[in-house]
Amino acid sequence: MTPRTPTSRQLASFSPGEGRLTPRASARSDARTIDLDGRWRFRLSPSVLEMTEGFQESGFDDSVWDHVRVPGLWQMEGLRDEHGDLLNAGRGRFGLPAYTNVVYPFPVDPPHPPEDNPTGEYRREFVLDSVAPGARWVLRFEGVDSHFTVWLNGTELGWATGSRLPAEFDATEALRAGRNVLAVRVHQFSAGSYLEDQDMWWLSGIFRSVRLIERPAGAIGDHFVHADFDHRTGEGLLLVECDVPAVVDLPELGITGLPAGERHRIAHVEPWTAETPRLYAGTLRSEGETLTLAVGFRTVRIVDGTITVNGSPIRFRGVNRHEWHPETGRTLDLETMRADVVLMKRHNINAVRTSHYPPDSRFLDLCDEYGLWVIDECDLETHGFGALGWKNNPSADVRWRDACVDRVQRMVERDKNHPSVVMWSMGNEAGEGDNIRAMAEWTRRRDPDRLVHYEGDYDSPYVDVYSRMYASPDEVALIGMHAEPRTADAAADSHRRRLPFILCEYAHAMGNGPGGLSEYEELFDRYPRLHGGFVWEWIDHGILQKTTEGPDAGRPFYAYGGDFGETVHDGNFIADGLVFPDRTPSPGLIEYKAVIAPVRMRLEHASNGLTLRIRNGFDFLDTSLLAFDWRLEADGVPLADGVLDLPPVPARASHEVLLDETVTTAPQAGGEQALTVRAVLAKDYGGVPAGHEIAFTQLILTTPEEPRREPVALRPQRTAGGWTLGEATFNALGALVQLGDLALVSPRLDLWRAPTDNDRGGNGQARVWRELGLNRLVHRTVGCAAHGEQLVVDTVSRAAGQDGGIQGRWTWTAYDSDALELKLDLTPVGQLDTGLGGPRHGAGPRSATLPKLGIRLGLPGGAASLDWYGYGPGESYRDSRRAARLGRFHATVEELQTPYVRPQENGNRSGVREAAIRWADGQVLHLSAPTGVDLSLRPWTAEAMDAARHTSDLVPDGTLWLTLDTAHHGLGSASCGPDALPQHRLHPHSATLTVRLRTGDAEGGRASAARN
């Protein structure tokens, strides 16, 4: 064996490794394979200075060492004791996770890693019953973070970097029949870490599988399947390249014994697309090995500046996907990956960008099988150099070129036979430089049949697609019109303007949000240059922990940056997914599903009746796989339903149908009538069951109002302590303190919501709101008096040090129906009346916005539930309500809360016309709001949510807090993108809130609500 570079030089080497074999395609093989996953002996050293001498030798005694799982990450394993139980929060047996988004967690001194460099030493024994003469053996590591050296029976085989990429070593000479000892030393940091500054947890270990593979004489080293499709003729063109003589069998197509290297035309094939993922099962046979093939025929081209597959333009309805599990980190089992894919398909997602590294190759197998477009991204990011003005950035330093090109080679060679991969991405946020150009040029030479992507160079001189992150809708519209600002290089600018465009990241799904998705989707529909985008990101990277103290010790929560004592961290910026850490869909995913629904429907009134417009946004499928049903409701109560008999609408086409009298003629019923039409799967498809809803539309039908009997108003009565008005009791200042048997915390003006992550973001509003004191209003009663049959209370609410506030006139009226009506007129005063916020650090005045506008009152605590007629079933906000529909819904107070990893504003139900709060002891509070209100019901205040860092910090305070709002500020995406769009911002303005309250039994409440 060749002597290897000493460890100290390896760790600071620009080289990607030594002793590695040439990268090749992943494939299922009948070759003899020894699975080396399982329990390994393990020892963690705090630095390279304390490595174990001679640990790689066969006779070394490791009996006192710990055990860890392979695949696995030692920090994640160390969060549990040897029995698998969670340790107390912040404790770990093998170091602790650390999260940074941009900043390196060590000094930027390339190529040197820090001296405090945790080093894990692994040992694994296995027995090989025999070693066939002439056969060679390959040791394959699918992924090791970040630098590792391998010994077999004391012989060093080599070392490698490139954490999310496979590395293979020739084990033939060191292998023997009988007992063998495999030893691996893994260093957390190395020169390679400078190329791996992705937005994720810094975690270490052998986190993907390890196998020993026999390579008999004549075995296949590498193969490349080219399977093109001619959409004009329906022909398939097959070419399988192989480095040894071999033949191809595709029984379904009548192909048997086709020599590798020969092009073969096939008269008729079914093409592969993300919508129609047709795979042909086959084999590639050589003298020494048979590989399993899954061939998908498809052709990716850019035609007239448009991305096409099989001749048709395509739309990406995508997500960025990190590999993550809250207990195992980046180590995922097959069923978890399958669950992700099926969940994506259930929510109309058709594309994945593998941010920011190639995934476990089994995930790509699933994308092939179920149908997802894939942008496969190289394991390269140097974002931390950006804060230093990109000084010494590896992308522009020729000394790093071999390592950069090596990474893209290993990705392309491993994944080149996956039909789902339509684009190669050179990496993410690595600045500019000739090393990225070299990567792109190598990729294009090796695989000219896919597109090349890289977002970080806006001139885009060496890519096939113009790509941006978090561009505002206004900027995206300019790009759609080819009217974006010019760049300095005229030739590059001209090239870029001819390119199709994608948003490789947009709509930052951090906490409550993102808002404004519909506006982007409208632009994608309008401009053919825009091929859609990829929401950041799929999953919250929370780490399961439990509380250590207090009355709720042992309560689970999800940890984020800073929870493990990191010196440098980026807090909960790691929790920015469309699904929660346990893979529960967030409201953001539900909204995204509705916005990107590939079938768009709209109900409209026409002169001759009611029309349904259907736009089929599928790129390849007609609507024959769908069934369309309808339901008519009055005040949320079903009146009639049925199924529509519609002709199939071709892909990318529209159809309009006049609904017949069966649908449009309502039975005799009063109230608010709404018609809902749904598109559901007519049969199981792509892992999603029949009956699953793809899209819906709803129209509120205009119907004559029933005559209303106005109840008799009652006069206010003065008492020693204040006032009574019907069933209501007020104190001397006119504050409502009791309604019937319900004791209340008096309602007051409420402008504050616990800031969302988007409110707190760099472009968000929370800082201005705090400067205006909207979180600390002081309320003053100006006057309280009876005016005929009404009790009128005037108030003003301002914050200390501020003159801006809201003036309120509370007009209370009681009726003989036991209903208490509040008409609240709100008027901005002072600074808020001028529409300007306070100065922001010398930046001058800024247009003021409000978090929300409404009231808050306290109700008795305890187990309770809410029935409401309004929009639901989940939360909705003014720029995130496409998924909400009008109807009657029920939820417990607990179910009304959305458990964002960091607590924040959540749970708003919009457009609520009627509601009933029911306690376990039988008490009921009914409310009605003819024009609809935003409603939330919580066992804690907005201030408590604002102060909490984790869900485990939220403890019911004995009161249920009911908020009734006229409006909310939009959600936007300002945690990493645009703020709420202007039309969704809440500026101070005069408004009126009208609501009626009543206690009593359910039937009486419903009658009152209908009557009033």
PDB file of C-alpha atoms in Angstrom, residues 340-552:
ATOM      1  CA  ASP A 340     -41.799  12.599   2.879  1.00  0.00           C
ATOM      2  CA  VAL A 341     -42.375  11.831  -0.784  1.00  0.00           C
ATOM      3  CA  VAL A 342     -45.988  10.745  -0.269  1.00  0.00           C
ATOM      4  CA  LEU A 343     -46.660  13.809   1.887  1.00  0.00           C
ATOM      5  CA  MET A 344     -45.305  15.998  -0.891  1.00  0.00           C
ATOM      6  CA  LYS A 345     -47.502  14.294  -3.454  1.00  0.00           C
ATOM      7  CA  ARG A 346     -50.554  14.716  -1.187  1.00  0.00           C
ATOM      8  CA  HIS A 347     -49.879  18.461  -1.087  1.00  0.00           C
ATOM      9  CA  ASN A 348     -49.466  19.029  -4.838  1.00  0.00           C
ATOM     10  CA  ILE A 349     -45.677  19.386  -4.646  1.00  0.00           C
ATOM     11  CA  ASN A 350     -43.988  18.136  -7.803  1.00  0.00           C
ATOM     12  CA  ALA A 351     -40.340  19.169  -7.399  1.00  0.00           C
ATOM     13  CA  VAL A 352     -37.472  19.023  -4.916  1.00  0.00           C
ATOM     14  CA  ARG A 353     -34.221  20.906  -4.743  1.00  0.00           C
ATOM     15  CA  THR A 354     -31.866  18.763  -2.657  1.00  0.00           C
ATOM     16  CA  SER A 355     -30.603  21.619  -0.543  1.00  0.00           C
ATOM     17  CA  HIS A 356     -27.706  21.828  -0.216  1.00  0.00           C
ATOM     18  CA  TYR A 357     -26.115  18.477  -0.988  1.00  0.00           C
ATOM     19  CA  PRO A 358     -26.983  15.223  -2.712  1.00  0.00           C
ATOM     20  CA  PRO A 359     -29.442  13.217  -0.613  1.00  0.00           C
ATOM     21  CA  ASP A 360     -29.339   9.561   0.306  1.00  0.00           C
ATOM     22  CA  SER A 361     -29.538   7.926  -3.125  1.00  0.00           C
ATOM     23  CA  ARG A 362     -32.598   5.939  -2.023  1.00  0.00           C
ATOM     24  CA  PHE A 363     -34.524   9.216  -1.913  1.00  0.00           C
ATOM     25  CA  LEU A 364     -33.851   9.662  -5.627  1.00  0.00           C
ATOM     26  CA  ASP A 365     -35.116   6.111  -6.215  1.00  0.00           C
ATOM     27  CA  LEU A 366     -38.376   7.225  -4.614  1.00  0.00           C
ATOM     28  CA  CYS A 367     -38.492  10.376  -6.744  1.00  0.00           C
ATOM     29  CA  ASP A 368     -38.124   8.165  -9.809  1.00  0.00           C
ATOM     30  CA  GLU A 369     -40.866   5.859  -8.571  1.00  0.00           C
ATOM     31  CA  TYR A 370     -43.462   8.371  -7.350  1.00  0.00           C
ATOM     32  CA  GLY A 371     -42.644  11.222  -9.703  1.00  0.00           C
ATOM     33  CA  LEU A 372     -40.830  14.366  -8.580  1.00  0.00           C
ATOM     34  CA  TRP A 373     -38.656  16.725 -10.608  1.00  0.00           C
ATOM     35  CA  VAL A 374     -35.277  16.994  -8.884  1.00  0.00           C
ATOM     36  CA  ILE A 375     -32.582  19.654  -8.854  1.00  0.00           C
ATOM     37  CA  ASP A 376     -29.652  17.660  -7.487  1.00  0.00           C
ATOM     38  CA  GLU A 377     -27.338  20.020  -5.614  1.00  0.00           C
ATOM     39  CA  CYS A 378     -23.613  19.642  -5.041  1.00  0.00           C
ATOM     40  CA  ASP A 379     -22.219  19.487  -1.517  1.00  0.00           C
ATOM     41  CA  LEU A 380     -20.718  22.972  -1.730  1.00  0.00           C
ATOM     42  CA  GLU A 381     -21.405  26.136   0.242  1.00  0.00           C
ATOM     43  CA  THR A 382     -18.941  28.787   1.432  1.00  0.00           C
ATOM     44  CA  HIS A 383     -21.492  31.283   2.757  1.00  0.00           C
ATOM     45  CA  GLY A 384     -19.386  32.298   5.750  1.00  0.00           C
ATOM     46  CA  PHE A 385     -16.900  34.058   3.482  1.00  0.00           C
ATOM     47  CA  GLY A 386     -19.640  36.472   2.403  1.00  0.00           C
ATOM     48  CA  ALA A 387     -19.489  38.361   5.680  1.00  0.00           C
ATOM     49  CA  LEU A 388     -15.757  38.853   4.999  1.00  0.00           C
ATOM     50  CA  GLY A 389     -16.349  40.379   1.579  1.00  0.00           C
ATOM     51  CA  TRP A 390     -15.629  36.957   0.012  1.00  0.00           C
ATOM     52  CA  LYS A 391     -11.947  37.336   0.873  1.00  0.00           C
ATOM     53  CA  ASN A 392     -10.147  33.972   0.352  1.00  0.00           C
ATOM     54  CA  ASN A 393     -13.369  32.407  -0.907  1.00  0.00           C
ATOM     55  CA  PRO A 394     -12.558  28.856  -2.095  1.00  0.00           C
ATOM     56  CA  SER A 395     -14.761  29.310  -5.176  1.00  0.00           C
ATOM     57  CA  ALA A 396     -12.221  31.777  -6.561  1.00  0.00           C
ATOM     58  CA  ASP A 397      -9.013  30.119  -5.259  1.00  0.00           C
ATOM     59  CA  VAL A 398      -7.388  27.714  -7.728  1.00  0.00           C
ATOM     60  CA  ARG A 399      -5.951  25.667  -4.846  1.00  0.00           C
ATOM     61  CA  TRP A 400      -9.488  24.435  -4.116  1.00  0.00           C
ATOM     62  CA  ARG A 401     -10.354  23.582  -7.711  1.00  0.00           C
ATOM     63  CA  ASP A 402      -9.713  19.842  -7.498  1.00  0.00           C
ATOM     64  CA  ALA A 403     -11.839  19.590  -4.359  1.00  0.00           C
ATOM     65  CA  CYS A 404     -14.706  21.568  -5.938  1.00  0.00           C
ATOM     66  CA  VAL A 405     -14.691  19.630  -9.186  1.00  0.00           C
ATOM     67  CA  ASP A 406     -14.331  16.359  -7.287  1.00  0.00           C
ATOM     68  CA  ARG A 407     -17.553  17.080  -5.438  1.00  0.00           C
ATOM     69  CA  VAL A 408     -19.604  17.687  -8.556  1.00  0.00           C
ATOM     70  CA  GLN A 409     -18.062  14.628 -10.231  1.00  0.00           C
ATOM     71  CA  ARG A 410     -19.052  12.374  -7.364  1.00  0.00           C
ATOM     72  CA  MET A 411     -22.611  13.739  -7.413  1.00  0.00           C
ATOM     73  CA  VAL A 412     -23.083  13.421 -11.157  1.00  0.00           C
ATOM     74  CA  GLU A 413     -21.524   9.980 -11.400  1.00  0.00           C
ATOM     75  CA  ARG A 414     -23.595   8.609  -8.521  1.00  0.00           C
ATOM     76  CA  ASP A 415     -26.933  10.024  -9.648  1.00  0.00           C
ATOM     77  CA  LYS A 416     -26.697  10.175 -13.439  1.00  0.00           C
ATOM     78  CA  ASN A 417     -29.143   7.316 -14.061  1.00  0.00           C
ATOM     79  CA  HIS A 418     -32.104   8.856 -12.238  1.00  0.00           C
ATOM     80  CA  PRO A 419     -34.770  10.160 -14.642  1.00  0.00           C
ATOM     81  CA  SER A 420     -36.126  12.396 -11.875  1.00  0.00           C
ATOM     82  CA  VAL A 421     -32.932  14.484 -11.924  1.00  0.00           C
ATOM     83  CA  VAL A 422     -33.446  17.161 -14.564  1.00  0.00           C
ATOM     84  CA  MET A 423     -30.950  19.728 -13.320  1.00  0.00           C
ATOM     85  CA  TRP A 424     -27.503  19.690 -11.711  1.00  0.00           C
ATOM     86  CA  SER A 425     -26.840  22.501  -9.229  1.00  0.00           C
ATOM     87  CA  MET A 426     -23.209  23.465  -8.611  1.00  0.00           C
ATOM     88  CA  GLY A 427     -23.891  24.293  -4.985  1.00  0.00           C
ATOM     89  CA  ASN A 428     -25.368  27.101  -2.927  1.00  0.00           C
ATOM     90  CA  GLU A 429     -24.254  30.510  -1.678  1.00  0.00           C
ATOM     91  CA  ALA A 430     -20.614  29.996  -2.588  1.00  0.00           C
ATOM     92  CA  GLY A 431     -20.079  33.388  -4.191  1.00  0.00           C
ATOM     93  CA  GLU A 432     -18.457  33.709  -7.578  1.00  0.00           C
ATOM     94  CA  GLY A 433     -15.316  32.200  -9.027  1.00  0.00           C
ATOM     95  CA  ASP A 434     -13.720  30.164 -11.768  1.00  0.00           C
ATOM     96  CA  ASN A 435     -13.925  26.986  -9.719  1.00  0.00           C
ATOM     97  CA  ILE A 436     -17.699  27.034 -10.105  1.00  0.00           C
ATOM     98  CA  ARG A 437     -17.296  27.684 -13.814  1.00  0.00           C
ATOM     99  CA  ALA A 438     -14.944  24.675 -13.982  1.00  0.00           C
ATOM    100  CA  MET A 439     -17.564  22.549 -12.198  1.00  0.00           C
ATOM    101  CA  ALA A 440     -20.232  23.640 -14.672  1.00  0.00           C
ATOM    102  CA  GLU A 441     -18.034  22.997 -17.680  1.00  0.00           C
ATOM    103  CA  TRP A 442     -17.095  19.505 -16.474  1.00  0.00           C
ATOM    104  CA  THR A 443     -20.767  18.733 -15.790  1.00  0.00           C
ATOM    105  CA  ARG A 444     -21.892  19.881 -19.225  1.00  0.00           C
ATOM    106  CA  ARG A 445     -19.231  17.753 -20.915  1.00  0.00           C
ATOM    107  CA  ARG A 446     -20.129  14.702 -18.877  1.00  0.00           C
ATOM    108  CA  ASP A 447     -23.904  15.066 -19.153  1.00  0.00           C
ATOM    109  CA  PRO A 448     -25.091  17.479 -21.844  1.00  0.00           C
ATOM    110  CA  ASP A 449     -28.665  16.183 -21.523  1.00  0.00           C
ATOM    111  CA  ARG A 450     -29.482  17.940 -18.256  1.00  0.00           C
ATOM    112  CA  LEU A 451     -29.493  21.598 -17.265  1.00  0.00           C
ATOM    113  CA  VAL A 452     -26.844  23.323 -15.162  1.00  0.00           C
ATOM    114  CA  HIS A 453     -27.927  25.542 -12.263  1.00  0.00           C
ATOM    115  CA  TYR A 454     -26.147  27.892  -9.885  1.00  0.00           C
ATOM    116  CA  GLU A 455     -27.847  30.823  -8.181  1.00  0.00           C
ATOM    117  CA  GLY A 456     -24.921  32.695  -6.669  1.00  0.00           C
ATOM    118  CA  ASP A 457     -23.613  34.338  -9.856  1.00  0.00           C
ATOM    119  CA  TYR A 458     -26.320  36.737 -11.087  1.00  0.00           C
ATOM    120  CA  ASP A 459     -24.587  37.243 -14.438  1.00  0.00           C
ATOM    121  CA  SER A 460     -25.280  33.532 -15.025  1.00  0.00           C
ATOM    122  CA  PRO A 461     -22.602  33.141 -17.732  1.00  0.00           C
ATOM    123  CA  TYR A 462     -22.122  29.368 -17.455  1.00  0.00           C
ATOM    124  CA  VAL A 463     -25.578  28.117 -16.456  1.00  0.00           C
ATOM    125  CA  ASP A 464     -28.716  27.170 -18.355  1.00  0.00           C
ATOM    126  CA  VAL A 465     -31.244  28.699 -15.960  1.00  0.00           C
ATOM    127  CA  TYR A 466     -31.460  32.129 -14.361  1.00  0.00           C
ATOM    128  CA  SER A 467     -32.098  31.567 -10.655  1.00  0.00           C
ATOM    129  CA  ARG A 468     -32.737  33.883  -7.728  1.00  0.00           C
ATOM    130  CA  MET A 469     -33.644  33.754  -4.051  1.00  0.00           C
ATOM    131  CA  TYR A 470     -36.371  35.767  -2.312  1.00  0.00           C
ATOM    132  CA  ALA A 471     -36.885  38.264  -5.126  1.00  0.00           C
ATOM    133  CA  SER A 472     -40.004  40.346  -4.501  1.00  0.00           C
ATOM    134  CA  PRO A 473     -43.054  39.908  -6.722  1.00  0.00           C
ATOM    135  CA  ASP A 474     -42.299  43.251  -8.382  1.00  0.00           C
ATOM    136  CA  GLU A 475     -38.804  42.083  -9.312  1.00  0.00           C
ATOM    137  CA  VAL A 476     -40.078  38.699 -10.454  1.00  0.00           C
ATOM    138  CA  ALA A 477     -42.582  40.446 -12.714  1.00  0.00           C
ATOM    139  CA  LEU A 478     -39.751  42.411 -14.359  1.00  0.00           C
ATOM    140  CA  ILE A 479     -37.817  39.200 -14.891  1.00  0.00           C
ATOM    141  CA  GLY A 480     -40.894  37.606 -16.403  1.00  0.00           C
ATOM    142  CA  MET A 481     -40.998  40.483 -18.909  1.00  0.00           C
ATOM    143  CA  HIS A 482     -37.238  40.188 -19.606  1.00  0.00           C
ATOM    144  CA  ALA A 483     -36.981  43.696 -18.161  1.00  0.00           C
ATOM    145  CA  GLU A 484     -34.788  43.084 -15.108  1.00  0.00           C
ATOM    146  CA  PRO A 485     -31.970  45.587 -14.414  1.00  0.00           C
ATOM    147  CA  ARG A 486     -28.926  45.187 -16.605  1.00  0.00           C
ATOM    148  CA  THR A 487     -25.632  43.925 -15.216  1.00  0.00           C
ATOM    149  CA  ALA A 488     -22.135  45.191 -16.001  1.00  0.00           C
ATOM    150  CA  ASP A 489     -21.103  42.469 -18.440  1.00  0.00           C
ATOM    151  CA  ALA A 490     -23.094  43.079 -21.634  1.00  0.00           C
ATOM    152  CA  ALA A 491     -22.456  39.619 -23.089  1.00  0.00           C
ATOM    153  CA  ALA A 492     -23.425  37.882 -19.845  1.00  0.00           C
ATOM    154  CA  ASP A 493     -26.482  40.133 -19.529  1.00  0.00           C
ATOM    155  CA  SER A 494     -27.618  39.204 -23.030  1.00  0.00           C
ATOM    156  CA  HIS A 495     -27.116  35.508 -22.260  1.00  0.00           C
ATOM    157  CA  ARG A 496     -29.029  35.733 -18.990  1.00  0.00           C
ATOM    158  CA  ARG A 497     -32.036  37.456 -20.579  1.00  0.00           C
ATOM    159  CA  ARG A 498     -32.495  34.481 -22.891  1.00  0.00           C
ATOM    160  CA  LEU A 499     -32.599  32.030 -19.980  1.00  0.00           C
ATOM    161  CA  PRO A 500     -35.688  30.590 -18.289  1.00  0.00           C
ATOM    162  CA  PHE A 501     -36.129  31.651 -14.672  1.00  0.00           C
ATOM    163  CA  ILE A 502     -36.785  29.878 -11.380  1.00  0.00           C
ATOM    164  CA  LEU A 503     -36.911  31.004  -7.768  1.00  0.00           C
ATOM    165  CA  CYS A 504     -34.657  28.353  -6.233  1.00  0.00           C
ATOM    166  CA  GLU A 505     -35.704  29.715  -2.830  1.00  0.00           C
ATOM    167  CA  TYR A 506     -38.706  31.881  -1.966  1.00  0.00           C
ATOM    168  CA  ALA A 507     -41.504  32.126   0.580  1.00  0.00           C
ATOM    169  CA  HIS A 508     -39.476  31.456   3.730  1.00  0.00           C
ATOM    170  CA  ALA A 509     -41.618  28.989   5.689  1.00  0.00           C
ATOM    171  CA  MET A 510     -40.390  30.016   9.138  1.00  0.00           C
ATOM    172  CA  GLY A 511     -42.990  29.955  11.879  1.00  0.00           C
ATOM    173  CA  ASN A 512     -46.383  31.368  10.961  1.00  0.00           C
ATOM    174  CA  GLY A 513     -46.318  31.812   7.198  1.00  0.00           C
ATOM    175  CA  PRO A 514     -45.315  32.288   4.523  1.00  0.00           C
ATOM    176  CA  GLY A 515     -47.820  34.841   3.320  1.00  0.00           C
ATOM    177  CA  GLY A 516     -48.188  36.181  -0.185  1.00  0.00           C
ATOM    178  CA  LEU A 517     -47.864  32.867  -2.017  1.00  0.00           C
ATOM    179  CA  SER A 518     -50.790  33.601  -4.313  1.00  0.00           C
ATOM    180  CA  GLU A 519     -49.143  36.693  -5.748  1.00  0.00           C
ATOM    181  CA  TYR A 520     -46.112  34.689  -6.838  1.00  0.00           C
ATOM    182  CA  GLU A 521     -48.274  31.977  -8.367  1.00  0.00           C
ATOM    183  CA  GLU A 522     -50.181  34.564 -10.387  1.00  0.00           C
ATOM    184  CA  LEU A 523     -46.880  35.751 -11.871  1.00  0.00           C
ATOM    185  CA  PHE A 524     -45.827  32.190 -12.706  1.00  0.00           C
ATOM    186  CA  ASP A 525     -49.120  31.820 -14.560  1.00  0.00           C
ATOM    187  CA  ARG A 526     -48.718  35.103 -16.415  1.00  0.00           C
ATOM    188  CA  TYR A 527     -45.170  34.919 -17.769  1.00  0.00           C
ATOM    189  CA  PRO A 528     -43.898  31.835 -19.649  1.00  0.00           C
ATOM    190  CA  ARG A 529     -40.300  32.654 -18.686  1.00  0.00           C
ATOM    191  CA  LEU A 530     -41.131  31.947 -15.033  1.00  0.00           C
ATOM    192  CA  HIS A 531     -41.037  28.228 -14.281  1.00  0.00           C
ATOM    193  CA  GLY A 532     -42.061  28.399 -10.645  1.00  0.00           C
ATOM    194  CA  GLY A 533     -40.046  28.011  -7.512  1.00  0.00           C
ATOM    195  CA  PHE A 534     -39.008  26.119  -4.422  1.00  0.00           C
ATOM    196  CA  VAL A 535     -40.258  27.154  -0.987  1.00  0.00           C
ATOM    197  CA  TRP A 536     -37.651  27.268   1.731  1.00  0.00           C
ATOM    198  CA  GLU A 537     -37.960  24.665   3.154  1.00  0.00           C
ATOM    199  CA  TRP A 538     -39.521  21.259   3.787  1.00  0.00           C
ATOM    200  CA  ILE A 539     -39.014  20.551   7.496  1.00  0.00           C
ATOM    201  CA  ASP A 540     -38.256  22.285  10.785  1.00  0.00           C
ATOM    202  CA  HIS A 541     -34.885  21.011  12.021  1.00  0.00           C
ATOM    203  CA  GLY A 542     -35.932  20.843  15.664  1.00  0.00           C
ATOM    204  CA  ILE A 543     -34.144  18.377  17.936  1.00  0.00           C
ATOM    205  CA  LEU A 544     -36.346  16.493  20.381  1.00  0.00           C
ATOM    206  CA  GLN A 545     -35.517  17.400  23.980  1.00  0.00           C
ATOM    207  CA  LYS A 546     -37.298  17.485  27.338  1.00  0.00           C
ATOM    208  CA  THR A 547     -37.529  20.110  30.060  1.00  0.00           C
ATOM    209  CA  THR A 548     -35.395  19.618  33.141  1.00  0.00           C
ATOM    210  CA  GLU A 549     -37.096  21.701  35.823  1.00  0.00           C
ATOM    211  CA  GLY A 550     -40.358  23.205  36.986  1.00  0.00           C
ATOM    212  CA  PRO A 551     -43.737  21.564  37.525  1.00  0.00           C
ATOM    213  CA  ASP A 552     -43.734  20.243  33.943  1.00  0.00           C
TER     214      ASP A 552
END
